[in-house]
Coordinates of C-alpha atoms and ligand atoms in Angstrom, one line a residue:
X1169 CA -3.8 6.3 -21.9
X1170 CA -0.2 7.3 -21.1
X1171 CA 2.2 6.4 -24.0
X1172 CA 4.5 3.4 -23.6
X1173 CA 7.6 5.5 -23.9
X1174 CA 6.6 7.7 -20.9
X1175 CA 5.8 4.6 -18.8
X1176 CA 9.1 3.1 -19.7
X1177 CA 10.9 6.3 -18.7
X1178 CA 9.0 6.3 -15.4
X1179 CA 10.1 2.8 -14.7
X1180 CA 13.8 3.5 -15.7
X1181 CA 14.0 6.6 -13.5
X1182 CA 13.1 4.6 -10.4
X1183 CA 15.5 1.8 -11.3
X1184 CA 18.2 4.4 -11.9
X1185 CA 17.3 6.2 -8.6
X1186 CA 16.8 9.6 -10.3
X1187 CA 14.5 11.2 -7.8
X1188 CA 14.4 14.7 -9.3
X1189 CA 13.8 13.6 -12.8
X1190 CA 11.1 11.1 -11.6
X1191 CA 9.3 13.9 -9.8
X1192 CA 9.5 16.2 -12.8
X1193 CA 8.0 13.4 -15.0
X1194 CA 5.2 12.7 -12.5
X1195 CA 4.3 16.4 -12.3
X1196 CA 4.5 16.8 -16.1
X1197 CA 2.3 13.8 -16.8
X1198 CA -0.4 14.8 -14.3
X1199 CA -0.4 18.4 -15.5
X1200 CA -1.0 17.1 -19.0
X1201 CA -4.0 15.2 -17.8
X1202 CA -2.5 11.7 -17.6
X1203 CA -4.1 9.3 -15.2
X1204 CA -2.0 9.3 -12.0
X1205 CA -3.0 5.7 -11.1
X1206 CA -1.9 4.5 -14.5
X1207 CA 1.4 6.2 -14.2
X1208 CA 1.9 4.5 -10.8
X1209 CA 0.7 1.0 -11.7
X1210 CA 2.2 0.8 -15.2
X1211 CA 5.3 3.0 -14.7
X1212 CA 6.7 3.6 -11.2
X1213 CA 5.5 0.3 -9.5
X1214 CA 7.1 -1.9 -12.1
X1215 CA 10.2 0.2 -11.6
X1216 CA 10.4 -0.4 -7.8
X1217 CA 9.5 -4.1 -8.4
X1218 CA 12.5 -4.4 -10.7
X1219 CA 14.6 -2.8 -8.0
X1220 CA 13.3 -5.3 -5.5
X1221 CA 14.0 -8.2 -7.9
X1222 CA 17.6 -7.0 -8.4
X1223 CA 18.0 -6.6 -4.6
X1224 CA 16.7 -10.1 -4.1
X1225 CA 19.2 -11.5 -6.7
X1226 CA 22.1 -9.6 -5.2
X1227 CA 22.8 -7.4 -8.2
X1228 CA 21.7 -4.2 -6.4
X1229 CA 22.5 -3.3 -2.8
X1230 CA 20.9 -1.7 0.2
X1231 CA 22.1 1.9 -0.5
X1232 CA 20.6 1.7 -4.0
X1233 CA 17.4 0.2 -2.6
X1234 CA 17.1 3.1 -0.2
X1235 CA 17.7 5.7 -2.9
X1236 CA 15.2 4.0 -5.2
X1237 CA 12.7 3.9 -2.4
X1238 CA 13.3 7.7 -1.8
X1239 CA 12.5 8.4 -5.4
X1240 CA 9.4 6.1 -5.2
X1241 CA 8.2 7.9 -2.0
X1242 CA 8.6 11.3 -3.7
X1243 CA 6.5 10.4 -6.7
X1244 CA 4.0 8.5 -4.6
X1245 CA 3.3 11.8 -2.7
X1246 CA 2.7 13.6 -6.0
X1247 CA 0.4 10.9 -7.3
X1248 CA -1.4 10.7 -4.0
X1249 CA -2.0 14.5 -4.0
X1250 CA -3.5 14.1 -7.5
X1251 CA -5.7 11.3 -6.3
X1252 CA -6.8 13.3 -3.3
X1253 CA -7.7 16.2 -5.6
X1254 CA -10.3 14.0 -7.3
X1255 CA -11.7 12.9 -4.0
X1256 CA -15.5 12.8 -3.6
X1257 CA -17.1 14.0 -0.4
X1258 CA -16.2 11.5 2.4
X1259 CA -19.1 9.3 3.4
X1260 CA -20.5 9.5 6.8
X1261 CA -19.8 5.8 7.2
X1262 CA -17.9 4.2 10.1
X1263 CA -14.2 4.7 9.5
X1264 CA -11.8 2.3 8.1
X1265 CA -8.5 1.7 9.9
X1266 CA -5.3 1.1 7.9
X1267 CA -1.8 0.2 9.1
X1268 CA 1.4 -1.4 8.1
X1269 CA 2.0 -4.1 10.8
X1270 CA 4.6 -4.1 13.6
X1271 CA 8.2 -4.7 12.5
X1272 CA 7.5 -3.5 8.9
X1273 CA 8.4 0.0 7.6
X1274 CA 7.3 -0.6 4.0
X1275 CA 4.5 1.9 3.5
X1276 CA 4.6 3.0 -0.1
X1277 CA 1.8 0.6 -1.2
X1278 CA -0.2 1.2 2.0
X1279 CA -0.2 5.0 1.3
X1280 CA -1.4 4.4 -2.3
X1281 CA -4.2 2.3 -0.9
X1282 CA -5.2 5.0 1.6
X1283 CA -5.2 7.7 -1.1
X1284 CA -7.4 5.6 -3.4
X1285 CA -9.8 4.8 -0.6
X1286 CA -10.1 8.5 0.3
X1287 CA -10.6 9.4 -3.4
X1288 CA -13.5 6.9 -3.3
X1289 CA -15.2 8.5 -0.4
X1290 CA -13.9 6.3 2.5
X1291 CA -13.2 7.9 5.9
X1292 CA -9.7 6.4 6.5
X1293 CA -7.7 6.5 9.6
X1294 CA -4.1 5.8 8.6
X1295 CA -2.2 4.6 11.7
X1296 CA 1.1 4.6 9.7
X1297 CA 3.7 1.9 9.7
X1298 CA 5.3 -0.4 12.2
X1299 CA 2.1 -0.4 14.2
X1300 CA 1.6 -3.0 17.0
X1301 CA -1.5 -5.2 17.1
X1302 CA -2.8 -3.8 20.4
X1303 CA -2.8 -0.2 19.0
X1304 CA -4.7 -1.3 15.9
X1305 CA -7.4 -3.0 18.0
X1306 CA -7.6 -0.1 20.5
X1307 CA -8.0 2.4 17.7
X1308 CA -10.6 0.3 15.9
X1309 CA -12.7 0.1 19.1
X1310 CA -12.3 3.8 19.9
X1311 CA -13.4 4.8 16.4
X1312 CA -16.1 2.1 16.1
X1313 CA -14.4 1.0 12.8
X1314 CA -16.1 -1.5 10.6
X1315 CA -13.0 -2.5 8.7
X1316 CA -9.3 -2.9 9.6
X1317 CA -6.9 -3.2 6.6
X1318 CA -3.3 -4.2 7.2
X1319 CA -0.3 -4.3 4.9
X1320 CA 2.7 -6.5 5.3
X1321 CA 5.7 -6.6 2.9
X1322 CA 8.0 -9.1 4.7
X1323 CA 7.5 -12.8 5.1
X1324 CA 8.6 -12.3 8.7
X1325 CA 5.8 -9.7 9.5
X1326 CA 2.9 -11.4 7.7
X1327 CA 2.2 -13.3 11.0
X1328 CA 1.2 -10.0 12.6
X1329 CA -1.9 -10.2 10.4
X1330 CA -2.8 -13.6 12.1
X1331 CA -2.1 -12.0 15.5
X1332 CA -4.7 -9.3 14.6
X1333 CA -7.3 -12.0 13.9
X1334 CA -6.5 -13.6 17.3
X1335 CA -6.6 -10.3 19.1
X1336 CA -10.0 -9.4 17.6
X1337 CA -11.3 -12.8 18.6
X1338 CA -10.0 -12.4 22.2
X1339 CA -11.6 -8.9 22.4
X1340 CA -14.9 -10.5 21.3
X1341 CA -15.3 -8.2 18.2
X1342 CA -14.3 -10.5 15.3
X1343 CA -17.9 -10.7 14.2
X1344 CA -18.4 -7.0 13.9
X1345 CA -15.0 -5.8 12.6
X1346 CA -14.1 -7.0 9.1
X1347 CA -10.4 -7.4 8.1
X1348 CA -8.6 -7.1 4.8
X1349 CA -5.0 -8.0 4.2
X1350 CA -2.6 -6.9 1.5
X1351 CA 1.1 -6.6 0.7
X1352 CA 3.5 -8.2 -1.8
X1353 CA 3.9 -11.6 -0.1
X1354 CA 0.3 -11.8 1.0
X1355 CA -2.2 -14.0 -1.0
X1356 CA -5.8 -15.0 -1.0
X1357 CA -4.8 -18.3 0.4
X1358 CA -3.0 -16.6 3.4
X1359 CA -6.1 -14.5 4.0
X1360 CA -8.3 -17.5 4.2
X1361 CA -5.8 -19.5 6.3
X1362 CA -5.7 -16.8 9.0
X1363 CA -9.4 -16.0 8.9
X1364 CA -9.2 -12.6 7.3
X1365 CA -12.4 -11.5 5.6
X1366 CA -10.7 -10.3 2.4
X1367 CA -7.5 -10.1 0.4
X1368 CA -6.6 -7.3 -2.0
X1369 CA -4.1 -7.6 -4.8
X1370 CA -3.6 -3.9 -5.3
X1371 CA -5.1 -0.5 -4.4
X1372 CA -8.0 -0.7 -6.9
X1373 CA -8.8 -4.2 -5.7
X1374 CA -8.7 -2.8 -2.1
X1375 CA -11.4 -0.3 -2.9
X1376 CA -13.6 -3.0 -4.5
X1377 CA -13.1 -5.4 -1.6
X1378 CA -13.8 -2.7 1.0
X1379 CA -17.0 -1.8 -0.7
X1380 CA -18.0 -5.5 -0.7
X1381 CA -17.2 -5.8 3.0
X1382 CA -19.2 -2.7 3.9
X1383 CA -22.1 -4.0 1.9
X1384 CA -22.0 -7.5 3.6
Ligands
B1M1260 CO1 12.3 -3.8 1.4 N1 12.1 -5.7 1.1 N2 13.4 -4.2 3.0 N3 12.6 -1.9 1.6 N4 11.5 -3.7 -0.3 C1 11.2 -6.1 0.0 C2 9.7 -6.3 0.5 C3 11.8 -7.4 -0.5 C4 10.8 -8.4 -1.2 C5 13.0 -7.1 -1.5 C6 13.7 -8.3 -2.0 O1 14.5 -8.9 -1.3 N5 13.4 -8.8 -3.2 C7 12.4 -8.0 0.8 C8 11.5 -8.9 1.6 C9 11.9 -10.3 1.5 C10 11.1 -11.2 2.4 O2 10.4 -10.8 3.3 N6 11.1 -12.5 2.1 C11 12.8 -6.7 1.5 C12 13.8 -6.6 2.6 C13 14.6 -7.9 2.8 C14 14.0 -5.4 3.3 C15 15.0 -5.2 4.5 C16 15.0 -6.4 5.5 C17 16.3 -4.9 3.8 C18 17.5 -4.7 4.8 O3 17.4 -3.9 5.7 N7 18.4 -5.6 4.7 C19 14.4 -3.9 5.1 C20 13.3 -4.2 6.1 C21 12.8 -3.0 6.9 C22 11.6 -3.3 7.7 O4 10.5 -3.2 7.3 N8 11.8 -3.7 9.0 C23 13.8 -3.3 3.9 C24 13.7 -1.9 3.7 C25 13.2 -1.2 2.6 C26 13.3 0.3 2.4 C27 13.1 1.1 3.7 C28 14.6 0.6 1.8 C29 12.1 0.4 1.3 C30 10.7 0.8 1.9 C31 10.4 2.3 2.0 C32 9.0 2.5 2.3 O5 8.1 1.8 2.1 N9 8.8 3.7 3.0 C33 12.1 -0.9 0.7 C34 11.5 -1.2 -0.5 C35 11.1 0.0 -1.4 C36 11.2 -2.6 -1.0 C37 10.7 -3.1 -2.4 C38 11.8 -3.0 -3.4 C39 9.5 -2.3 -2.9 C40 8.3 -2.2 -2.0 C41 7.3 -1.3 -2.6 O6 7.2 -0.1 -2.2 N10 6.6 -1.7 -3.7 C42 10.3 -4.6 -2.0 C43 10.3 -5.5 -3.2 C44 8.9 -5.8 -3.8 O7 7.9 -5.7 -3.1 N11 8.9 -6.1 -5.0 C45 11.1 -4.8 -0.8 C46 5.7 -0.8 -4.4 C47 4.3 -0.8 -3.7 C48 3.3 0.1 -4.5 O8 3.8 -2.1 -3.8 O9 3.9 -2.3 -1.2 O10 3.4 -4.4 -2.7 P1 3.3 -2.9 -2.5 O11 1.8 -2.5 -2.4 C49 0.8 -2.8 -3.4 C50 0.1 -4.2 -3.2 O12 0.9 -5.1 -2.5 C51 -1.2 -3.8 -2.5 O13 -1.5 -2.5 -3.1 C52 -0.3 -1.8 -3.3 C53 -0.5 -0.9 -4.5 O14 -0.7 -1.7 -5.7 N12 -1.2 -3.6 -1.0 C54 -2.4 -3.6 -0.4 C55 -0.3 -3.4 -0.1 N13 -0.8 -3.3 1.1 C56 -2.1 -3.4 0.9 C57 -3.2 -3.3 1.9 C58 -4.5 -3.4 1.4 C59 -4.7 -3.6 0.1 C60 -3.7 -3.7 -0.8 O15 -5.5 -3.3 2.2 C61 -5.4 -3.1 3.6

């Protein structure tokens, strides 16, 4: 368990956009044997969520949001490297495709999901961010993927997840490729409304749901 004071410090450093200090803290905690995922979920993520809330209320502006995102991205890389270090041998299973949907450049959460999946032995093909539906489907077919996971952070880009369901149906492969959706505005209700096979609340839930989907 990481102590509350350290978690609070991690949170504050993101809110205050102190990238170098946030990096130092991440490296120190991981070196001391702290759980990188706990540092992320109980420290840095609440920090960036706080930034998002302030941005939404108009008490913090785009340049600060960008700075805070830069700090968040830097610590995410350190955390992801630590997660990758603990990765088990990758399974010889069919690969999983992950992407942030077209029109959306938010990829911090998606990258955490990818790292945690890899740490759990999944063979992941990360297509990146701002990826159009056709590319996702083409890649899934080319790699014979069993699961496609998409992330959407904007209410305006969530509809791309529905487009993907439609595209899989049109290609006649909806029954053999499972889909999982995630991202801050995405809910279980949305997943069921668009016909996605699963919804994941966070990265750990993503791993659980992927395992369930592969087993079904
Ligand atoms: Co933007 N942004 N942003 N932003 N941004 C939000 C999403 C917003 C809610 C902020 C706000 O207003 N309160 C708002 C959206 C409002 C809406 O849609 N109604 C918003 C806006 C408006 C915008 C711009 C339009 C701002 C502008 O330019 N005027 C613009 C849009 C750009 C675009 O995409 N076209 C924009 C830009 C940016 C930055 C580039 C500055 C930066 C992103 C940098 C990057 O990602 N490389 C940024 C950031 C950082 C945020 C907030 C503050 C934080 C997002 C984040 O990284 N969270 C965000 C506010 C918020 O979400 N609270 C906000 C931490 C991350 C770990 O969580 O991504 O939710 P998250 O991922 C979680 C889970 O959701 C889940 O697991 C992850 C780990 O726990 N998950 C999955 C996610 N995907 C999954 C997939 C899965 C499974 C689980 O399986 C496939």
